[in-house]
Coordinates of C-alpha atoms (C1' of nucleotides) in Angstrom, one line a residue:
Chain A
X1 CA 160.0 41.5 52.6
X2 CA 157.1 40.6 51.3
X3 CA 155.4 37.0 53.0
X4 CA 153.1 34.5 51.6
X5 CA 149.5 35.6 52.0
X6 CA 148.1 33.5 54.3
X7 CA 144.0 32.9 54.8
X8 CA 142.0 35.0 57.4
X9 CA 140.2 31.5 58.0
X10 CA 143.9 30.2 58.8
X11 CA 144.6 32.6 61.0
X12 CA 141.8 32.5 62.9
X13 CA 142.4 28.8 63.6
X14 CA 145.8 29.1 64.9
X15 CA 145.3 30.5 68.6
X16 CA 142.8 28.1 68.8
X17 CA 145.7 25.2 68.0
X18 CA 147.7 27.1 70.6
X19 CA 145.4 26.5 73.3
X20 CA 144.9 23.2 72.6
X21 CA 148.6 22.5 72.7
X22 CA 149.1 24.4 75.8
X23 CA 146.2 22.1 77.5
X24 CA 148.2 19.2 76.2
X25 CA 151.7 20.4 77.9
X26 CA 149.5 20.8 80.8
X27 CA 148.2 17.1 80.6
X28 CA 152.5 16.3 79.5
X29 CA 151.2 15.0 76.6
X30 CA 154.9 15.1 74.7
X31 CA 153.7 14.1 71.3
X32 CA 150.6 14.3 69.0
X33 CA 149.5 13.4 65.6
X34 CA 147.5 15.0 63.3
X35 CA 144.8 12.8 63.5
X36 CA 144.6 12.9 67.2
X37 CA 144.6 16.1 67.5
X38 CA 142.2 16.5 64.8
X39 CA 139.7 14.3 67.1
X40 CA 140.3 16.4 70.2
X41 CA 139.6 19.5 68.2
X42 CA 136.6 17.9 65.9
X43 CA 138.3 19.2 63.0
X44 CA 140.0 17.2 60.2
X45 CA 143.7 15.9 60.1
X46 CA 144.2 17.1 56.8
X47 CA 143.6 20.8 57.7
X48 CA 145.5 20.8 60.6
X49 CA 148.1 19.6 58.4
X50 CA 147.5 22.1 55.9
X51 CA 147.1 24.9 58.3
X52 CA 150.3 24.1 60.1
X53 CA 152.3 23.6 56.8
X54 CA 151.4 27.2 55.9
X55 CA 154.3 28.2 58.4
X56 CA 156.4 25.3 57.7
X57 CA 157.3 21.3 58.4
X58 CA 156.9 21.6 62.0
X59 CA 156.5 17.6 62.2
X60 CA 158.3 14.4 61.4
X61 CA 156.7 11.7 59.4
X62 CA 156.3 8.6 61.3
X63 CA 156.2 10.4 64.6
X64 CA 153.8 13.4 64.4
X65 CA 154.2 16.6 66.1
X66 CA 156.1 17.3 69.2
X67 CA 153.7 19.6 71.2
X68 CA 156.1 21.9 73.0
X69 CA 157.8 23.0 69.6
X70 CA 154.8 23.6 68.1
X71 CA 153.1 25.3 71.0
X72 CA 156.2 27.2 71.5
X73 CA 156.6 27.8 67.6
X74 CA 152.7 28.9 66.8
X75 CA 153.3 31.2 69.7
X76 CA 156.4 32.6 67.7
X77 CA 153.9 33.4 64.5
X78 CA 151.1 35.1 66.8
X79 CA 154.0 37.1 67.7
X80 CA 153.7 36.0 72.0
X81 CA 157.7 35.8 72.4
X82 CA 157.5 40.0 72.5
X83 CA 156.3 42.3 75.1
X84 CA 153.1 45.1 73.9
X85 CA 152.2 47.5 75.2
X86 CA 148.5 48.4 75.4
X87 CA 146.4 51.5 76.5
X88 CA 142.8 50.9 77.1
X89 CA 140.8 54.2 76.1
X90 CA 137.3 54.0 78.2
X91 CA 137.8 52.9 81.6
X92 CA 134.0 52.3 81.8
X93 CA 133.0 48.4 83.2
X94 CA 134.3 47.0 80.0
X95 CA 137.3 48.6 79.8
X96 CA 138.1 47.5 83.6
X97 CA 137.2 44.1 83.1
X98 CA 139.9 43.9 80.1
X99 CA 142.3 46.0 82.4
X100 CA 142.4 42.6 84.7
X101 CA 142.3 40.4 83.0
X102 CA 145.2 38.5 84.0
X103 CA 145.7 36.2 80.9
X104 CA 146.9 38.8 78.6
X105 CA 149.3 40.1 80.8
X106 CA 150.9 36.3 80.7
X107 CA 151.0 36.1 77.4
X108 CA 153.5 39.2 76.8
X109 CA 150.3 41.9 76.1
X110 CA 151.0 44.7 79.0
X111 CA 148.9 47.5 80.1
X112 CA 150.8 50.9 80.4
X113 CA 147.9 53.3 80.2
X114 CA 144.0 53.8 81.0
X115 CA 142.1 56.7 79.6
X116 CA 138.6 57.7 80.3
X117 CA 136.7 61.5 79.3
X118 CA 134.8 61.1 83.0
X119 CA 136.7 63.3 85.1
X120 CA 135.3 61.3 88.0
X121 CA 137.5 58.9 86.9
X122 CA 140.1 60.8 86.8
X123 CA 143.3 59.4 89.5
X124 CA 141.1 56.4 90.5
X125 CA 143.8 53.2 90.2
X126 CA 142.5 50.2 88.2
X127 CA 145.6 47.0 88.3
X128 CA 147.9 50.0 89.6
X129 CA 147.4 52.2 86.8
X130 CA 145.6 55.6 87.5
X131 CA 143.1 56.3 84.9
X132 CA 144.3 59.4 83.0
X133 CA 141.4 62.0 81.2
X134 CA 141.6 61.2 77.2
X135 CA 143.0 65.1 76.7
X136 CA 146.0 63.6 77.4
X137 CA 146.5 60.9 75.1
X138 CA 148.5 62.6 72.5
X139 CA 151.0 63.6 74.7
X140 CA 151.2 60.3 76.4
X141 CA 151.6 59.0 72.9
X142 CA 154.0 60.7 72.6
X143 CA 156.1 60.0 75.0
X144 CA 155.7 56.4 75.3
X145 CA 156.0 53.6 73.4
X146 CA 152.4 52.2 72.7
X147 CA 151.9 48.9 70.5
X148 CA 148.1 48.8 71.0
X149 CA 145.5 50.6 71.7
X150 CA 141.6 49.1 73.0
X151 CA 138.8 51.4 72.3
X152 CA 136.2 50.4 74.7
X153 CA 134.7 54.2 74.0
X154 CA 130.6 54.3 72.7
X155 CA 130.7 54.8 69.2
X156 CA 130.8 58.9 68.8
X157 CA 134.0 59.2 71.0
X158 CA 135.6 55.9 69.9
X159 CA 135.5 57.5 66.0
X160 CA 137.2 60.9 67.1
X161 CA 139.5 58.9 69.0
X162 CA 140.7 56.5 66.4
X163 CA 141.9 59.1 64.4
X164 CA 144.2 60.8 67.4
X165 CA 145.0 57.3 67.8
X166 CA 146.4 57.0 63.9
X167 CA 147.8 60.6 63.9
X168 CA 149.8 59.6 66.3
X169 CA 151.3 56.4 64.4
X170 CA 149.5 54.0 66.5
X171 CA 148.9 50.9 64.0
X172 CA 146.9 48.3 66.1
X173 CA 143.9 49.0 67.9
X174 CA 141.4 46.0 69.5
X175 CA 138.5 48.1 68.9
X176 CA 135.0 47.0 71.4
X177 CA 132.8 49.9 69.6
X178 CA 130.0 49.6 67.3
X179 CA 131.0 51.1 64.9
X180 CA 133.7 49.9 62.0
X181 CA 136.5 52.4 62.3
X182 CA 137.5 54.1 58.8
X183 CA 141.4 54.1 59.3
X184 CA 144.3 53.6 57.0
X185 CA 145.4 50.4 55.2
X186 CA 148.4 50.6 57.6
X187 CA 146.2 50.3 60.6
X188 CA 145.4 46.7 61.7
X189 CA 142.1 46.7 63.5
X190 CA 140.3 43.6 65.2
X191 CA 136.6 44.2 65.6
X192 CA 134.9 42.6 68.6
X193 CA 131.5 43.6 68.3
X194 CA 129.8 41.8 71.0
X195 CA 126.5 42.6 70.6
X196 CA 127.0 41.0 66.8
X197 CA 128.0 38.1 68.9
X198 CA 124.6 37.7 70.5
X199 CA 122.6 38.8 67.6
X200 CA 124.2 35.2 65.7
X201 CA 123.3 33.3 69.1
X202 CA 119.3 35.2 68.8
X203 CA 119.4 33.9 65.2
X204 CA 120.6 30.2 66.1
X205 CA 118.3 29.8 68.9
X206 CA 114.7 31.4 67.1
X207 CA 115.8 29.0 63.7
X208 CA 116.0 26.0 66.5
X209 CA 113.0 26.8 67.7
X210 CA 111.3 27.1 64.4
X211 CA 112.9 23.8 63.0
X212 CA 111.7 22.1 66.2
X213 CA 108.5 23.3 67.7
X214 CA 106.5 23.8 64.9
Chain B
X1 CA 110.0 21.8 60.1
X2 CA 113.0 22.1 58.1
X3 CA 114.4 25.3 56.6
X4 CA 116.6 25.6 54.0
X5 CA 120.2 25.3 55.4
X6 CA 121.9 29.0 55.5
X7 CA 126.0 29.2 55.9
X8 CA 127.4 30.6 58.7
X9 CA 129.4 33.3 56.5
X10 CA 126.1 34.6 55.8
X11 CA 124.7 34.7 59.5
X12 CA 127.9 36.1 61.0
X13 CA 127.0 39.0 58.2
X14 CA 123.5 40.1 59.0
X15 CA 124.0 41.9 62.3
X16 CA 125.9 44.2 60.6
X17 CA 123.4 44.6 57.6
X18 CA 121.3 45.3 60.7
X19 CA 123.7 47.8 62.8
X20 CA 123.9 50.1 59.1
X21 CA 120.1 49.8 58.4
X22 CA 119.9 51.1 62.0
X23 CA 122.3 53.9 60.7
X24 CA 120.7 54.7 58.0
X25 CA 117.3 55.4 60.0
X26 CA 118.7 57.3 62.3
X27 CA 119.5 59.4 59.2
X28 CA 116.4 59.7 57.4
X29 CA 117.2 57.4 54.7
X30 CA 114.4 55.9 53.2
X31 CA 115.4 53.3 50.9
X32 CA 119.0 52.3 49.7
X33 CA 120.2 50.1 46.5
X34 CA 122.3 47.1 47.4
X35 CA 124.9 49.2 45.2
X36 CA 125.0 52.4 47.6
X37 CA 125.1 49.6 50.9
X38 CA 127.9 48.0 49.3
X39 CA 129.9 51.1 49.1
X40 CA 129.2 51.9 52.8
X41 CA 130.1 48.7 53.9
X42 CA 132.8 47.9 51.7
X43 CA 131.0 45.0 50.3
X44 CA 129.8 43.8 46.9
X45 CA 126.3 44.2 45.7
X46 CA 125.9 41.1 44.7
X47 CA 126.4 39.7 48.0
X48 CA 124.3 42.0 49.5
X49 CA 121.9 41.0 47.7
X50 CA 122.3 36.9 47.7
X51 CA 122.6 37.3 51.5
X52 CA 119.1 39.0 51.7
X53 CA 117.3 36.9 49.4
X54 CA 118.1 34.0 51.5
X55 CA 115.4 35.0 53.4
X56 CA 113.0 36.6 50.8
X57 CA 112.7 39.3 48.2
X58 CA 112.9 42.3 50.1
X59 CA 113.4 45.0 47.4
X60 CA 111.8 46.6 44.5
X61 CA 113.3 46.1 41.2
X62 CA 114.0 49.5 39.5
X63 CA 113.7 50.5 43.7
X64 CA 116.0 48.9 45.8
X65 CA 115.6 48.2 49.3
X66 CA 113.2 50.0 51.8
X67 CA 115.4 50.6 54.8
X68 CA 112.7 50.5 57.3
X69 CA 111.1 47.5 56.4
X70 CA 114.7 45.7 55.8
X71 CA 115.6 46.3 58.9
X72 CA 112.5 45.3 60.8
X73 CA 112.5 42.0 58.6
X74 CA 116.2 41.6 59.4
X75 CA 115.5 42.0 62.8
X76 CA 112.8 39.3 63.0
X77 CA 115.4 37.3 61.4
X78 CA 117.6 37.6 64.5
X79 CA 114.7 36.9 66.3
X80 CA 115.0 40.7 68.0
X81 CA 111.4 40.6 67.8
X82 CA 110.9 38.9 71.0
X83 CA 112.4 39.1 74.6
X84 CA 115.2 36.5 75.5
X85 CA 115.4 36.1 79.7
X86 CA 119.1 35.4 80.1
X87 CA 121.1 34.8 83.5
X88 CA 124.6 35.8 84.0
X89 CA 127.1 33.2 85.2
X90 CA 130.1 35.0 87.2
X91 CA 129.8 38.3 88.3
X92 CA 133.7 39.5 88.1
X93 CA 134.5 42.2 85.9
X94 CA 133.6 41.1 82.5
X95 CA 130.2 39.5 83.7
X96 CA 129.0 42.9 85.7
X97 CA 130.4 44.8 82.4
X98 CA 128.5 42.4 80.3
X99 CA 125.5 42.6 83.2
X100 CA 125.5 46.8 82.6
X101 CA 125.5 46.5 78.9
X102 CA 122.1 49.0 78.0
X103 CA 122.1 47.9 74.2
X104 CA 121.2 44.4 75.1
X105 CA 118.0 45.2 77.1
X106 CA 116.6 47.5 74.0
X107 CA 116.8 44.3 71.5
X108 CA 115.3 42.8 74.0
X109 CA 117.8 40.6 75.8
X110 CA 116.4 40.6 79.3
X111 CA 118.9 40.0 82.5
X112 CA 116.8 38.1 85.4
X113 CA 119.5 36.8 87.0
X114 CA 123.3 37.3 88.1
X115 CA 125.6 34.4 89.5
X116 CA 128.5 33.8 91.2
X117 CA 130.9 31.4 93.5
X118 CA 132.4 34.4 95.5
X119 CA 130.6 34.2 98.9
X120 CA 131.7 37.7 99.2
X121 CA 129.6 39.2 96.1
X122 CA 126.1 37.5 97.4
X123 CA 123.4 40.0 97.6
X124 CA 125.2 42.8 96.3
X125 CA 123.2 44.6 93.6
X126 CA 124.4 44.8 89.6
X127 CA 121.8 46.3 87.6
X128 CA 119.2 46.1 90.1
X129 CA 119.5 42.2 90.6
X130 CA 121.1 41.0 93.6
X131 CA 123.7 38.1 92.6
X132 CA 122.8 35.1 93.9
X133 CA 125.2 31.9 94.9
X134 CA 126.4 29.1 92.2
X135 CA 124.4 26.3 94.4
X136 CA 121.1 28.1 94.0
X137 CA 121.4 27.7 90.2
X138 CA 119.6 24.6 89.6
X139 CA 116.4 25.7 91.8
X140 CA 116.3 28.8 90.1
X141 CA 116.9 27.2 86.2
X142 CA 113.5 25.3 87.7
X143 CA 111.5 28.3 88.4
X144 CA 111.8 30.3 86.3
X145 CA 112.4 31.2 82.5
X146 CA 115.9 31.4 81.0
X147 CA 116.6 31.2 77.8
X148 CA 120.3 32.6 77.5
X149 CA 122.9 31.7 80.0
X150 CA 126.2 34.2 80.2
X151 CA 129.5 31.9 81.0
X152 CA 132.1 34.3 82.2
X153 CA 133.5 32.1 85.0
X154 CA 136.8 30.8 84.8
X155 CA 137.5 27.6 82.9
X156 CA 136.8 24.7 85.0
X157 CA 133.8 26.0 86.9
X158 CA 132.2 27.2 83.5
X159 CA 132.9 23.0 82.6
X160 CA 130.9 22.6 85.4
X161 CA 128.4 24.7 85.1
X162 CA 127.9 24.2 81.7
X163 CA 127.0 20.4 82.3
X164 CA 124.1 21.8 85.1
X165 CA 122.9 24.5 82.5
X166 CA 122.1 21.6 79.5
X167 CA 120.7 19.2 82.5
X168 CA 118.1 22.0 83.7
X169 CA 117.3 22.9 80.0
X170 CA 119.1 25.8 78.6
X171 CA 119.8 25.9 75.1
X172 CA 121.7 28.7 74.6
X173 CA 124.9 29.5 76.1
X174 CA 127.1 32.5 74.8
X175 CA 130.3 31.4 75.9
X176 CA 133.0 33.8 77.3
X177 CA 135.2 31.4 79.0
X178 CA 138.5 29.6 77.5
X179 CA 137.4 26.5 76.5
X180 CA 135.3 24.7 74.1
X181 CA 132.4 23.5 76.0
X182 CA 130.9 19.7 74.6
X183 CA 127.7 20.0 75.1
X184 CA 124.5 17.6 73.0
X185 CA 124.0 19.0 69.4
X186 CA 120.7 20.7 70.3
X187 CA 122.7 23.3 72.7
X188 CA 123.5 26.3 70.9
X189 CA 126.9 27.7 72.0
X190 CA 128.8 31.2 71.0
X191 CA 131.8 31.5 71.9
X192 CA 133.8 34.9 72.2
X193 CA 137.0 34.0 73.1
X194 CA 138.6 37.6 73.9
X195 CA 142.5 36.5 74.1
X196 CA 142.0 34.4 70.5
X197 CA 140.8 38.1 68.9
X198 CA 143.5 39.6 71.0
X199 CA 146.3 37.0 69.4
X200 CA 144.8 37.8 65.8
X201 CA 145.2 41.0 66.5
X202 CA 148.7 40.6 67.5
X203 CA 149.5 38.3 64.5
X204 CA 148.5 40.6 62.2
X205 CA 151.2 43.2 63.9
X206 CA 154.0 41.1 63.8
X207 CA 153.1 39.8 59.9
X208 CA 153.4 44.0 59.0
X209 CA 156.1 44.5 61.2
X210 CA 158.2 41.9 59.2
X211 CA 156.7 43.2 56.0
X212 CA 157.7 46.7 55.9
X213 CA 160.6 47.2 58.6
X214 CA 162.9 44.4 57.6
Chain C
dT1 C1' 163.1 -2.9 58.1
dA2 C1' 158.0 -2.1 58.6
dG3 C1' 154.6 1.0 60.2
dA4 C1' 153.2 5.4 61.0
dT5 C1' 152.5 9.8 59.8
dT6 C1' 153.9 13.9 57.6
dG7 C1' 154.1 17.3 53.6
dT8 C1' 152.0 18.2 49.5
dT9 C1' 149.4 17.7 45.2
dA10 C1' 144.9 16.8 43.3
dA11 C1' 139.8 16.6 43.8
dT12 C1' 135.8 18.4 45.9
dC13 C1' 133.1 21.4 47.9
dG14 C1' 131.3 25.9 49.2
dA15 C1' 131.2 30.8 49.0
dT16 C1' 131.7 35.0 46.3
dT17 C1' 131.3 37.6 42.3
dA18 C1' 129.6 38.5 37.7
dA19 C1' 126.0 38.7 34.5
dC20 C1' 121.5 39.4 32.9
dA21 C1' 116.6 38.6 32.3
dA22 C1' 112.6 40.0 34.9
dT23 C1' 110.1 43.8 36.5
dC24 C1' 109.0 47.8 39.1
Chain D
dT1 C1' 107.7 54.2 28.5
dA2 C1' 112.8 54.2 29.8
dG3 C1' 115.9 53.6 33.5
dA4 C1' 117.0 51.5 37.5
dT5 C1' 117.7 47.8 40.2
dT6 C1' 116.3 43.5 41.9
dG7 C1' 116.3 38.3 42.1
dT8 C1' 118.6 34.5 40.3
dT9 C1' 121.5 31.6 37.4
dA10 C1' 126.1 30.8 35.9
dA11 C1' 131.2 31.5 36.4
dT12 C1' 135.0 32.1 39.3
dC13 C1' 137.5 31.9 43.1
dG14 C1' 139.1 30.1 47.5
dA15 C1' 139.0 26.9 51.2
dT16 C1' 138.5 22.2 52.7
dT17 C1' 139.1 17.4 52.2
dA18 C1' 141.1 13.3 50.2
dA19 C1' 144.9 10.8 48.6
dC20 C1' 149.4 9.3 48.4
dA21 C1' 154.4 9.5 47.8
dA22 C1' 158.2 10.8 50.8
dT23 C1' 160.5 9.8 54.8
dC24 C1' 161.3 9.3 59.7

DNA sequence: TAGATTGTTAATCGATTAACAATC
DNA sequence: TAGATTGTTAATCGATTAACAATC
């Protein structure tokens, strides 16, 4: 079946709308326009409209958008109404912090495994799961059902792994490293290079200062 | 003084022009044409090279690019040519992972100080800095030089604290926390909002699942 | 019904790609 | 010099915004 392509740019917007509606239920706001919404969010109207009607006529004309639905139907399309299972490969302080984090767990994504190569490591529990040694990992693949994998690995062990990772049919993988992983077509992977992150907020601040100090 | 406006597309790019230039060095390559960097980063020439001469001619016709010098002049660009004093709001998981990060000293992001609400954590060392109480914030935004503040408290206290950061002077915050912060136009905010990557991610799943199973 | 607000088409704006003259 | 490759203008493509008929 083969779907409407849908813009990256859309895509990216849409968890964004989903917190925003879920701060609304929170406040029992029942109902929202476009325009409203697109004030709260200092966007426009017209793209929320456009964004939302990529997925289809979630609202009613005279009335707007009922904000249950649409929370509960945008969580549909980011694909929240199933359970994942994640391993985290690099139990290092990033990899930890991710482990408990207690949002993602809420929202249907589930920890099941926690690799690390540091054999000190090795047994120690992090959110009740014992850290397992990464010489394991195809066999654990193998017997469990893994949806997605986070590499929070440094760059030279996060590459090797990738590809155990995709020779052993996994075909998501939230990848912290620094590196772009070469993988398959088949393989969806979201990049969260943080220390791009901070470079764009260097770059922001020294053009400030340049526009302003001078 | 007023530079020419440059769009974000183009910002969010140059990191990574500078993580591959840094590649390049560390293999002895000397100079590159924007036609052999495309192919590595599975880009188009021609944007590589309307990106980079945004901020000057930096190659040789007949040449190409000196890797080098590009990546020392992309480098001032990010403004990784001088040291940024940043202080670390919330010293859970994420913000002691963030805290132990090595890369981020190198370019020159400096950690001076480490914060946190949890009586429990005061005085106890990360990286050599003890982490201090919330309430001694403001005294210690007066004294000394921060540039960079690190929200990775929880929602309503990063609100807060947010509103004391802008009052003592920061203008940069690089925002880990789920929520858009409204702060004056002059405050520079990056946000990295983990669980939005994480939904992407798992969008993108469900979208192939539907695709090639049904 | 009248007013409000959507869904959707059309217009505009911006970003990417292509092309090529300039020049090393 | 001839070949290579940039810097830059022009063409294309895509995304955002505006407008408005449909309809609740």
């Amino acid at each position: 079946m083969e779907t409407k392509q849908i813009s990256k740019a859309v895509i990216k917007r849409l968890p964004r709308y989903y917190r925003y509606l879920g701060e609304l239920m929170e406040d029992n706001v029942e109902r929202i326009s476009s325009n409203e919404l697109s004030k709260k969010m200092h966007t426009t109207a017209s793209q929320i409209r456009q964004d939302l009607n990529n997925f289809g006529g979630f609202g009613q004309q005279g009335y707007g958008y009922n904000v249950h639905y649409l929370y509960t139907e945008i969580g549909k399309i980011l694909g929240l109404d199933t359970i994942h299972p994640m391993i985290i490969l690099g139990a290092g302080n990033l990899g930890q912090a991710l482990a408990n984090y207690v949002d993602f767990e809420k929202r249907g994504f589930k920890l099941v495994g926690i690799f690390d190569v540091n054999p000190v490591l090795e047994g120690i529990a992090v959110r009740g799961l014992e850290i397992q040694m990464l010489s394991e990992l195809p066999f654990f693949l193998k017997e469990n059902n893994v949806e997605i994998a986070i590499l929070t690995l440094p760059k030279n062990k996060a590459k090797e792994m990738a590809d155990i990772l995709v020779e052993n049919g996994i075909k998501a993988i939230w990848n912290f490293a620094h590196l772009d992983l070469e993988t398959p077509d088949d393989v969806i992977v979201e990049n969260v290079h943080l220390s791009e992150s901070l470079m764009t907020l260097s770059y922001n601040l020294s053009k400030y200062r340049q526009e302003h100090v001078e």
